[in-house]
Each structure stands twice: as C-alpha cells, then as structure tokens.
C-alpha cells in the first residue's frame, strides 16, 4: 500500500472507495472509462460530491471524475479552495487532475489503482514531487486497487 502522511487504512476509507467504484460503474455503463470519485468532508465524513468520467458524453477532455467532483464541491461550499475535503478516486489522478487538486487545496487523496502510464502522484510525471506545485495533498494509494484494476481491465478488454 502506497502511503504518504498517513499510518493506516481503516474501514471508512474502504467504504468511501466502494462508493467511488459505484460511480466508476456508472461511467462504464455510459461507455466512459470507468473512473469514479468522491469528495468527503474529512471532519464530518459527509460526502459532498461524487462523479465519474464524462469526457465523451460532455465532449469535454477535462470532464474527468476528479474535476467534476471538485467543481461540485466548490459549488457546494461557494469557494475555490476546499481544504476541509478529501478525495477518493478509483485510479491515481492524472497530471491535470493532480494540479486541480492542488489548486483546490484538497487535504488528502485516496486512490485505488496506480496509473503507471500517466499518474500524477506516484507514477508518470509524479507532479506532487515537483517543487512548482503550490499545495501538495498527502495521499494514500492501493485502497481496493484490485477492484479498480479489474473494472478497468474488463472495460478495455470488451473494446478489443
């Protein structure tokens, strides 16, 4: 399990990731890459926003699950920064999403599978290791990773 600034994974993290996986399944049902995300107030445990990839249905390359959830949470709070929030996402955020998470001042990012090709946290360009990133969310990877990988693998296998 990948960890940064956290010592353990407990049951609530798995429950939130299960909800993110349900969002990812909605993406697959809509022929979108199955990635789902939740934004949770880390103090109250309230789910503030949830979304899934919608790049095709919105004809918008920025309509990643994380970006849509950030937009919804910012609208909820009426603010551009939401440091009281954590993000749960089924796949390691890409560099675009990692930057957006930084700008939104998300406190902690929990993700399922790593994205070896284009992840923005521990794989690919690894933006959170760059000094140019203003705010570096802490992160934990590997939560229900196998479920996330299976969902992605099955989605792409069905397309070949």
Short mmCIF file of C-alpha atoms in Angstrom, two decimals:
data_model
loop_
_atom_site.label_atom_id
_atom_site.label_comp_id
_atom_site.label_asym_id
_atom_site.label_seq_id
_atom_site.Cartn_x
_atom_site.Cartn_y
_atom_site.Cartn_z
CA UNK A 1 0.00 0.00 0.00
CA UNK A 2 1.41 3.39 -1.01
CA UNK A 3 1.35 5.89 1.81
CA UNK A 4 2.28 9.49 2.46
CA UNK A 5 1.47 11.18 5.78
CA UNK A 6 -0.93 8.51 6.99
CA UNK A 7 -0.26 5.45 9.11
CA UNK A 8 -3.16 3.10 8.43
CA UNK A 9 -6.21 2.38 6.35
CA UNK A 10 -9.40 1.78 8.25
CA UNK A 11 -12.87 0.70 7.25
CA UNK A 12 -14.34 4.14 6.38
CA UNK A 13 -11.73 4.54 3.63
CA UNK A 14 -12.79 1.27 2.04
CA UNK A 15 -16.46 2.25 2.30
CA UNK A 16 -15.82 5.55 0.53
CA UNK A 17 -13.77 3.77 -2.13
CA UNK A 18 -16.65 1.34 -2.67
CA UNK A 19 -18.86 4.36 -3.38
CA UNK A 20 -16.25 5.66 -5.83
CA UNK A 21 -16.28 2.23 -7.53
CA UNK A 22 -20.06 2.52 -7.91
CA UNK A 23 -19.50 5.85 -9.66
CA UNK A 24 -16.92 4.17 -11.91
CA UNK A 25 -19.50 1.55 -12.88
CA UNK A 26 -21.83 4.36 -13.97
CA UNK A 27 -19.07 5.61 -16.25
CA UNK A 28 -18.71 2.16 -17.82
CA UNK A 29 -22.48 1.95 -18.35
CA UNK A 30 -22.16 5.20 -20.33
CA UNK A 31 -19.22 3.87 -22.38
CA UNK A 32 -16.81 6.13 -20.49
CA UNK A 33 -13.51 4.99 -18.97
CA UNK A 34 -14.62 3.60 -15.58
CA UNK A 35 -13.19 6.03 -13.07
CA UNK A 36 -15.23 7.33 -10.16
CA UNK A 37 -14.57 9.94 -7.49
CA UNK A 38 -15.99 11.22 -4.20
CA UNK A 39 -15.17 14.31 -2.22
CA UNK A 40 -15.69 13.93 1.51
CA UNK A 41 -15.54 16.49 4.32
CA UNK A 42 -12.78 14.92 6.41
CA UNK A 43 -14.16 16.36 9.66
CA UNK A 44 -17.79 15.30 9.34
CA UNK A 45 -17.43 12.34 6.97
CA UNK A 46 -20.16 13.79 4.76
CA UNK A 47 -19.97 13.01 1.05
CA UNK A 48 -20.03 16.44 -0.58
CA UNK A 49 -19.70 15.45 -4.24
CA UNK A 50 -19.49 12.38 -6.43
CA UNK A 51 -18.87 11.90 -10.11
CA UNK A 52 -17.48 9.70 -12.83
CA UNK A 53 -15.62 10.25 -16.08
CA UNK A 54 -17.80 12.04 -18.63
CA UNK A 55 -15.35 13.18 -21.30
CA UNK A 56 -17.31 11.57 -24.14
CA UNK A 57 -20.86 12.46 -23.10
CA UNK A 58 -19.87 16.06 -22.35
CA UNK A 59 -17.49 16.34 -25.32
CA UNK A 60 -15.00 17.77 -22.85
CA UNK A 61 -11.50 16.36 -22.36
CA UNK A 62 -11.38 17.92 -18.88
CA UNK A 63 -14.51 16.12 -17.65
CA UNK A 64 -12.55 13.65 -15.54
CA UNK A 65 -14.26 12.28 -12.43
CA UNK A 66 -11.96 14.29 -10.15
CA UNK A 67 -12.52 17.60 -11.95
CA UNK A 68 -16.29 17.18 -11.96
CA UNK A 69 -16.29 16.30 -8.26
CA UNK A 70 -14.08 19.31 -7.46
CA UNK A 71 -16.47 21.59 -9.35
CA UNK A 72 -19.46 20.19 -7.47
CA UNK A 73 -17.75 20.51 -4.07
CA UNK A 74 -16.61 24.06 -4.77
CA UNK A 75 -20.17 24.99 -5.75
CA UNK A 76 -21.43 23.38 -2.53
CA UNK A 77 -19.07 25.47 -0.41
CA UNK A 78 -19.15 28.55 -2.62
CA UNK A 79 -15.36 28.62 -2.63
CA UNK A 80 -12.46 27.85 -4.92
CA UNK A 81 -10.48 26.16 -2.16
CA UNK A 82 -11.78 23.27 -0.11
CA UNK A 83 -9.03 22.28 2.35
CA UNK A 84 -11.57 20.57 4.60
CA UNK A 85 -12.06 17.90 1.94
CA UNK A 86 -10.50 14.62 0.90
CA UNK A 87 -10.82 12.94 -2.48
CA UNK A 88 -11.44 9.24 -3.09
CA UNK A 89 -10.81 8.11 -6.67
CA UNK A 90 -10.54 4.67 -8.23
CA UNK A 91 -7.41 5.45 -10.28
CA UNK A 92 -4.37 7.56 -9.46
CA UNK A 93 -5.15 11.10 -10.69
CA UNK A 94 -3.53 12.22 -13.94
CA UNK A 95 -1.31 15.34 -14.01
CA UNK A 96 -4.25 17.61 -14.95
CA UNK A 97 -6.28 16.34 -12.01
CA UNK A 98 -3.29 16.42 -9.65
CA UNK A 99 -2.84 20.10 -10.48
CA UNK A 100 -6.53 20.81 -9.96
CA UNK A 101 -6.42 19.02 -6.60
CA UNK A 102 -3.52 21.24 -5.63
CA UNK A 103 -5.32 24.42 -6.69
CA UNK A 104 -8.45 23.30 -4.79
CA UNK A 105 -6.26 22.65 -1.72
CA UNK A 106 -7.66 19.15 -1.24
CA UNK A 107 -6.22 17.84 2.02
CA UNK A 108 -5.72 14.15 1.20
CA UNK A 109 -6.14 11.98 -1.89
CA UNK A 110 -7.05 8.30 -1.54
CA UNK A 111 -6.81 6.28 -4.72
CA UNK A 112 -7.25 2.69 -5.80
CA UNK A 113 -5.02 1.59 -8.65
CA UNK A 114 -1.85 3.33 -9.77
CA UNK A 115 -1.71 4.63 -13.34
CA UNK A 116 1.74 3.53 -14.45
CA UNK A 117 1.45 5.38 -17.74
CA UNK A 118 0.12 8.77 -16.73
CA UNK A 119 -0.39 9.06 -13.00
CA UNK A 120 0.28 12.38 -11.33
CA UNK A 121 1.10 11.19 -7.80
CA UNK A 122 3.44 8.20 -7.82
CA UNK A 123 3.65 7.23 -11.48
CA UNK A 124 4.24 9.09 -14.71
CA UNK A 125 5.41 12.67 -14.15
CA UNK A 126 4.68 12.48 -10.37
CA UNK A 127 3.63 16.11 -10.00
CA UNK A 128 3.37 16.03 -6.22
CA UNK A 129 7.14 15.61 -6.10
CA UNK A 130 7.69 18.81 -8.10
CA UNK A 131 8.61 21.98 -6.23
CA UNK A 132 6.44 24.04 -8.59
CA UNK A 133 3.23 22.55 -7.19
CA UNK A 134 1.92 25.08 -4.65
CA UNK A 135 -0.05 22.73 -2.41
CA UNK A 136 0.87 19.07 -2.17
CA UNK A 137 -2.01 16.95 -0.94
CA UNK A 138 -0.99 13.99 1.15
CA UNK A 139 -2.03 10.72 -0.43
CA UNK A 140 -2.65 7.04 0.05
CA UNK A 141 -2.81 4.60 -2.83
CA UNK A 142 -3.83 0.98 -3.13
CA UNK A 143 -7.27 1.10 -1.49
CA UNK A 144 -9.34 -1.63 -3.19
CA UNK A 145 -6.82 -1.47 -6.02
CA UNK A 146 -7.65 -4.92 -7.39
CA UNK A 147 -11.33 -3.99 -7.77
CA UNK A 148 -10.34 -0.83 -9.63
CA UNK A 149 -7.91 -2.69 -11.90
CA UNK A 150 -10.48 -5.38 -12.67
CA UNK A 151 -13.10 -2.81 -13.64
CA UNK A 152 -10.65 -1.04 -15.96
CA UNK A 153 -9.28 -4.27 -17.43
CA UNK A 154 -12.76 -5.64 -18.16
CA UNK A 155 -13.83 -2.35 -19.74
CA UNK A 156 -10.89 -2.24 -22.14
CA UNK A 157 -10.99 -5.99 -22.84
CA UNK A 158 -14.60 -5.65 -24.00
CA UNK A 159 -13.49 -2.98 -26.51
CA UNK A 160 -10.82 -5.13 -28.19
#
